[in-house]
mmCIF file of C-alpha atoms in Angstrom:
data_model
loop_
_atom_site.group_PDB
_atom_site.id
_atom_site.type_symbol
_atom_site.label_atom_id
_atom_site.label_comp_id
_atom_site.label_asym_id
_atom_site.label_seq_id
_atom_site.Cartn_x
_atom_site.Cartn_y
_atom_site.Cartn_z
ATOM 1 C CA UNK A 1 20.755 -12.007 16.463
ATOM 2 C CA UNK A 2 18.292 -10.080 14.541
ATOM 3 C CA UNK A 3 20.510 -10.130 12.068
ATOM 4 C CA UNK A 4 20.923 -13.759 12.152
ATOM 5 C CA UNK A 5 17.602 -14.288 12.321
ATOM 6 C CA UNK A 6 16.540 -12.028 9.282
ATOM 7 C CA UNK A 7 19.508 -14.175 7.261
ATOM 8 C CA UNK A 8 17.349 -17.186 9.040
ATOM 9 C CA UNK A 9 14.235 -16.170 7.505
ATOM 10 C CA UNK A 10 15.891 -15.182 4.043
ATOM 11 C CA UNK A 11 16.693 -18.944 3.995
ATOM 12 C CA UNK A 12 13.411 -19.799 4.557
ATOM 13 C CA UNK A 13 11.476 -17.614 2.235
ATOM 14 C CA UNK A 14 13.535 -18.691 -0.672
ATOM 15 C CA UNK A 15 12.191 -22.147 0.042
ATOM 16 C CA UNK A 16 8.585 -21.290 0.758
ATOM 17 C CA UNK A 17 8.543 -20.201 4.620
ATOM 18 C CA UNK A 18 5.748 -21.626 6.781
ATOM 19 C CA UNK A 19 4.951 -18.206 8.522
ATOM 20 C CA UNK A 20 3.618 -16.949 5.110
ATOM 21 C CA UNK A 21 1.623 -19.798 4.146
ATOM 22 C CA UNK A 22 -1.481 -17.635 4.786
ATOM 23 C CA UNK A 23 -2.521 -14.146 4.927
ATOM 24 C CA UNK A 24 -3.596 -15.044 8.636
ATOM 25 C CA UNK A 25 -0.077 -15.931 9.363
ATOM 26 C CA UNK A 26 1.178 -13.037 7.984
ATOM 27 C CA UNK A 27 -0.427 -10.663 9.500
ATOM 28 C CA UNK A 28 0.840 -12.575 13.064
ATOM 29 C CA UNK A 29 4.019 -11.998 12.038
ATOM 30 C CA UNK A 30 3.917 -8.030 10.851
ATOM 31 C CA UNK A 31 1.875 -7.207 13.757
ATOM 32 C CA UNK A 32 4.559 -8.641 16.609
ATOM 33 C CA UNK A 33 6.552 -5.842 17.532
ATOM 34 C CA UNK A 34 9.780 -8.266 17.999
ATOM 35 C CA UNK A 35 10.118 -8.373 14.269
ATOM 36 C CA UNK A 36 10.011 -4.987 12.977
ATOM 37 C CA UNK A 37 13.691 -4.702 13.349
ATOM 38 C CA UNK A 38 14.117 -8.133 11.475
ATOM 39 C CA UNK A 39 11.816 -6.645 8.696
ATOM 40 C CA UNK A 40 13.886 -3.249 8.425
ATOM 41 C CA UNK A 41 17.347 -5.634 7.968
ATOM 42 C CA UNK A 42 15.928 -7.652 5.560
ATOM 43 C CA UNK A 43 13.167 -5.310 4.099
ATOM 44 C CA UNK A 44 12.405 -5.459 0.316
ATOM 45 C CA UNK A 45 14.432 -8.581 -0.278
ATOM 46 C CA UNK A 46 12.330 -10.604 2.217
ATOM 47 C CA UNK A 47 9.724 -8.661 0.534
ATOM 48 C CA UNK A 48 10.278 -10.317 -2.675
ATOM 49 C CA UNK A 49 10.620 -13.682 -1.229
ATOM 50 C CA UNK A 50 7.812 -13.959 0.452
ATOM 51 C CA UNK A 51 5.676 -12.367 -2.421
ATOM 52 C CA UNK A 52 7.259 -15.101 -4.891
ATOM 53 C CA UNK A 53 5.857 -17.567 -2.529
ATOM 54 C CA UNK A 54 1.936 -15.930 -3.023
ATOM 55 C CA UNK A 55 1.896 -13.198 -5.330
ATOM 56 C CA UNK A 56 -1.426 -11.810 -3.618
ATOM 57 C CA UNK A 57 -1.208 -10.369 0.137
ATOM 58 C CA UNK A 58 -5.088 -10.031 1.053
ATOM 59 C CA UNK A 59 -5.071 -8.702 4.770
ATOM 60 C CA UNK A 60 -8.804 -7.487 4.611
ATOM 61 C CA UNK A 61 -10.343 -10.526 6.833
ATOM 62 C CA UNK A 62 -10.361 -9.700 10.353
ATOM 63 C CA UNK A 63 -8.647 -12.552 11.163
ATOM 64 C CA UNK A 64 -5.772 -11.051 8.769
ATOM 65 C CA UNK A 65 -5.862 -7.601 9.839
ATOM 66 C CA UNK A 66 -3.131 -5.253 10.775
ATOM 67 C CA UNK A 67 -2.264 -2.804 13.365
ATOM 68 C CA UNK A 68 -0.235 0.166 12.993
ATOM 69 C CA UNK A 69 2.708 -2.187 14.006
ATOM 70 C CA UNK A 70 1.748 -4.704 11.274
ATOM 71 C CA UNK A 71 1.714 -1.640 8.536
ATOM 72 C CA UNK A 72 4.918 -0.330 9.248
ATOM 73 C CA UNK A 73 6.244 -3.835 8.827
ATOM 74 C CA UNK A 74 4.492 -3.835 5.564
ATOM 75 C CA UNK A 75 5.818 -0.796 4.412
ATOM 76 C CA UNK A 76 9.537 -2.136 4.977
ATOM 77 C CA UNK A 77 8.908 -5.239 3.189
ATOM 78 C CA UNK A 78 7.056 -3.093 0.417
ATOM 79 C CA UNK A 79 10.234 -0.922 -0.275
ATOM 80 C CA UNK A 80 11.719 -1.988 -3.687
ATOM 81 C CA UNK A 81 9.424 -5.292 -3.494
ATOM 82 C CA UNK A 82 10.060 -6.760 -6.979
ATOM 83 C CA UNK A 83 7.247 -9.581 -7.049
ATOM 84 C CA UNK A 84 4.288 -8.777 -5.181
ATOM 85 C CA UNK A 85 1.689 -8.447 -8.011
ATOM 86 C CA UNK A 86 -1.789 -7.314 -5.764
ATOM 87 C CA UNK A 87 -2.204 -5.877 -2.318
ATOM 88 C CA UNK A 88 -5.332 -5.766 -0.588
ATOM 89 C CA UNK A 89 -6.012 -3.322 2.754
ATOM 90 C CA UNK A 90 -9.003 -2.894 2.438
ATOM 91 C CA UNK A 91 -10.295 -1.632 6.312
ATOM 92 C CA UNK A 92 -6.733 -1.556 8.186
ATOM 93 C CA UNK A 93 -7.293 1.998 9.315
ATOM 94 C CA UNK A 94 -4.428 3.048 6.502
ATOM 95 C CA UNK A 95 -3.599 6.601 7.250
ATOM 96 C CA UNK A 96 -4.212 6.837 10.609
ATOM 97 C CA UNK A 97 -0.786 7.254 11.273
ATOM 98 C CA UNK A 98 2.005 9.660 9.926
ATOM 99 C CA UNK A 99 4.180 7.201 8.987
ATOM 100 C CA UNK A 100 1.651 5.513 6.664
ATOM 101 C CA UNK A 101 1.983 8.333 4.018
ATOM 102 C CA UNK A 102 5.857 7.716 3.638
ATOM 103 C CA UNK A 103 5.397 3.803 3.235
ATOM 104 C CA UNK A 104 2.755 4.291 0.802
ATOM 105 C CA UNK A 105 5.127 6.844 -0.906
ATOM 106 C CA UNK A 106 8.196 4.737 -0.889
ATOM 107 C CA UNK A 107 5.701 1.322 -2.337
ATOM 108 C CA UNK A 108 4.796 3.341 -5.173
ATOM 109 C CA UNK A 109 7.787 4.229 -6.177
ATOM 110 C CA UNK A 110 9.784 1.269 -5.786
ATOM 111 C CA UNK A 111 7.306 -1.717 -5.941
ATOM 112 C CA UNK A 112 7.451 -2.115 -9.528
ATOM 113 C CA UNK A 113 5.619 -5.386 -9.914
ATOM 114 C CA UNK A 114 2.710 -4.052 -8.120
ATOM 115 C CA UNK A 115 -0.447 -3.856 -10.515
ATOM 116 C CA UNK A 116 -3.307 -4.075 -8.210
ATOM 117 C CA UNK A 117 -3.831 -2.407 -5.092
ATOM 118 C CA UNK A 118 -7.110 -1.750 -2.521
ATOM 119 C CA UNK A 119 -6.924 0.635 -0.170
ATOM 120 C CA UNK A 120 -10.496 0.583 0.331
ATOM 121 C CA UNK A 121 -12.471 1.710 3.493
ATOM 122 C CA UNK A 122 -9.244 3.269 5.153
ATOM 123 C CA UNK A 123 -8.602 6.795 6.490
ATOM 124 C CA UNK A 124 -6.555 8.404 3.929
ATOM 125 C CA UNK A 125 -8.258 11.984 3.957
ATOM 126 C CA UNK A 126 -6.557 12.087 7.638
ATOM 127 C CA UNK A 127 -3.385 12.593 6.574
ATOM 128 C CA UNK A 128 -4.579 16.502 5.856
ATOM 129 C CA UNK A 129 -3.848 16.790 9.806
ATOM 130 C CA UNK A 130 -0.580 16.944 8.855
ATOM 131 C CA UNK A 131 1.498 19.690 6.428
ATOM 132 C CA UNK A 132 3.242 17.444 4.350
ATOM 133 C CA UNK A 133 1.062 13.783 4.836
ATOM 134 C CA UNK A 134 -1.169 13.631 1.640
ATOM 135 C CA UNK A 135 0.932 15.771 -0.107
ATOM 136 C CA UNK A 136 3.468 12.802 0.188
ATOM 137 C CA UNK A 137 1.299 10.276 -0.394
ATOM 138 C CA UNK A 138 0.295 12.239 -3.657
ATOM 139 C CA UNK A 139 3.821 12.902 -4.786
ATOM 140 C CA UNK A 140 4.670 8.993 -4.257
ATOM 141 C CA UNK A 141 1.436 8.201 -6.270
ATOM 142 C CA UNK A 142 2.098 10.236 -9.324
ATOM 143 C CA UNK A 143 6.003 8.054 -9.754
ATOM 144 C CA UNK A 144 3.587 4.589 -9.872
ATOM 145 C CA UNK A 145 4.304 3.262 -13.825
ATOM 146 C CA UNK A 146 2.855 0.001 -12.888
ATOM 147 C CA UNK A 147 -0.101 -0.057 -11.027
ATOM 148 C CA UNK A 148 -3.296 -0.441 -13.352
ATOM 149 C CA UNK A 149 -6.197 -1.099 -10.562
ATOM 150 C CA UNK A 150 -6.383 1.893 -7.690
ATOM 151 C CA UNK A 151 -9.466 1.129 -5.042
ATOM 152 C CA UNK A 152 -9.501 4.574 -3.014
ATOM 153 C CA UNK A 153 -13.159 4.256 -2.058
ATOM 154 C CA UNK A 154 -14.192 5.255 1.238
ATOM 155 C CA UNK A 155 -11.388 7.361 2.643
ATOM 156 C CA UNK A 156 -13.146 10.237 3.509
ATOM 157 C CA UNK A 157 -10.645 12.781 1.145
ATOM 158 C CA UNK A 158 -13.143 15.625 0.284
ATOM 159 C CA UNK A 159 -12.717 17.564 -2.263
ATOM 160 C CA UNK A 160 -9.196 18.994 -1.422
ATOM 161 C CA UNK A 161 -8.369 14.880 -1.530
ATOM 162 C CA UNK A 162 -9.773 14.022 -4.403
ATOM 163 C CA UNK A 163 -8.303 17.045 -5.846
ATOM 164 C CA UNK A 164 -4.388 15.834 -4.862
ATOM 165 C CA UNK A 165 -4.952 12.427 -5.998
ATOM 166 C CA UNK A 166 -6.639 12.946 -9.245
ATOM 167 C CA UNK A 167 -3.422 15.863 -9.782
ATOM 168 C CA UNK A 168 -1.329 12.671 -8.893
ATOM 169 C CA UNK A 169 -2.920 10.391 -11.537
ATOM 170 C CA UNK A 170 -2.036 12.676 -14.293
ATOM 171 C CA UNK A 171 1.691 10.957 -14.278
ATOM 172 C CA UNK A 172 0.162 7.312 -13.735
ATOM 173 C CA UNK A 173 0.184 6.144 -17.081
ATOM 174 C CA UNK A 174 -0.404 2.645 -16.719
ATOM 175 C CA UNK A 175 -3.544 2.840 -14.815
ATOM 176 C CA UNK A 176 -6.756 1.495 -16.123
ATOM 177 C CA UNK A 177 -9.395 1.655 -13.341
ATOM 178 C CA UNK A 178 -9.985 3.999 -10.590
ATOM 179 C CA UNK A 179 -12.687 3.622 -7.450
ATOM 180 C CA UNK A 180 -12.766 7.195 -5.728
ATOM 181 C CA UNK A 181 -16.403 6.603 -4.809
ATOM 182 C CA UNK A 182 -17.651 7.627 -1.043
ATOM 183 C CA UNK A 183 -15.165 10.496 -1.207
ATOM 184 C CA UNK A 184 -17.587 13.562 -0.965
ATOM 185 C CA UNK A 185 -15.793 14.886 -3.932
ATOM 186 C CA UNK A 186 -18.251 18.097 -4.177
ATOM 187 C CA UNK A 187 -17.879 19.633 -7.355
ATOM 188 C CA UNK A 188 -14.378 19.283 -7.590
ATOM 189 C CA UNK A 189 -13.007 19.754 -10.932
ATOM 190 C CA UNK A 190 -10.190 17.684 -10.926
ATOM 191 C CA UNK A 191 -12.179 14.839 -11.544
ATOM 192 C CA UNK A 192 -13.280 16.213 -15.387
ATOM 193 C CA UNK A 193 -9.632 17.335 -15.980
ATOM 194 C CA UNK A 194 -8.168 13.829 -14.993
ATOM 195 C CA UNK A 195 -10.485 12.121 -17.580
ATOM 196 C CA UNK A 196 -9.627 14.747 -20.129
ATOM 197 C CA UNK A 197 -5.766 14.060 -19.676
ATOM 198 C CA UNK A 198 -5.399 10.195 -18.926
ATOM 199 C CA UNK A 199 -6.775 8.866 -21.926
ATOM 200 C CA UNK A 200 -6.072 5.351 -21.110
ATOM 201 C CA UNK A 201 -8.202 5.590 -18.153
ATOM 202 C CA UNK A 202 -11.438 2.811 -18.701
ATOM 203 C CA UNK A 203 -13.142 3.440 -15.391
ATOM 204 C CA UNK A 204 -12.958 6.092 -13.035
#
């Protein structure tokens, strides 16, 4: 039944699905735990079709916030998403769940059309609680060749987190603007080193 529903959604999305007409409706779909398997089956193919309908997804408004179920479903739709250009996840508690690091890492590596990502006011610093959480996120970020604008402000990264992110950003040759404000970097030298190595950066 879930396979048939996924097939139905693919056909709907190809024509312009009403259930994805706004960010609030999209959040309602993603936050529904009964839709998780559907998103797993259709994955990035469905995500690409939905992004063709709306190339910008903004889940920052209160009525469009994603819970842990919704974030997990989103990571499924973002894997090999070839269409989405801008994603705003400001204030969605990204990093609270371990699965977020794996989801973000896959998104960085496979969402080749994504140019703008807003992850501000989340809790990515909490990923340091696990052995591989922040490391997995940073490795994924280092593979991104499409993102030009990244907002990681207010994520409680502290010096260790800032160092990990800056080292990853060295490999992001397309990156132009990065916001790492309000992360308590202290005297972390990786910030200055990033500016020396990454000559394409316009703003940090």
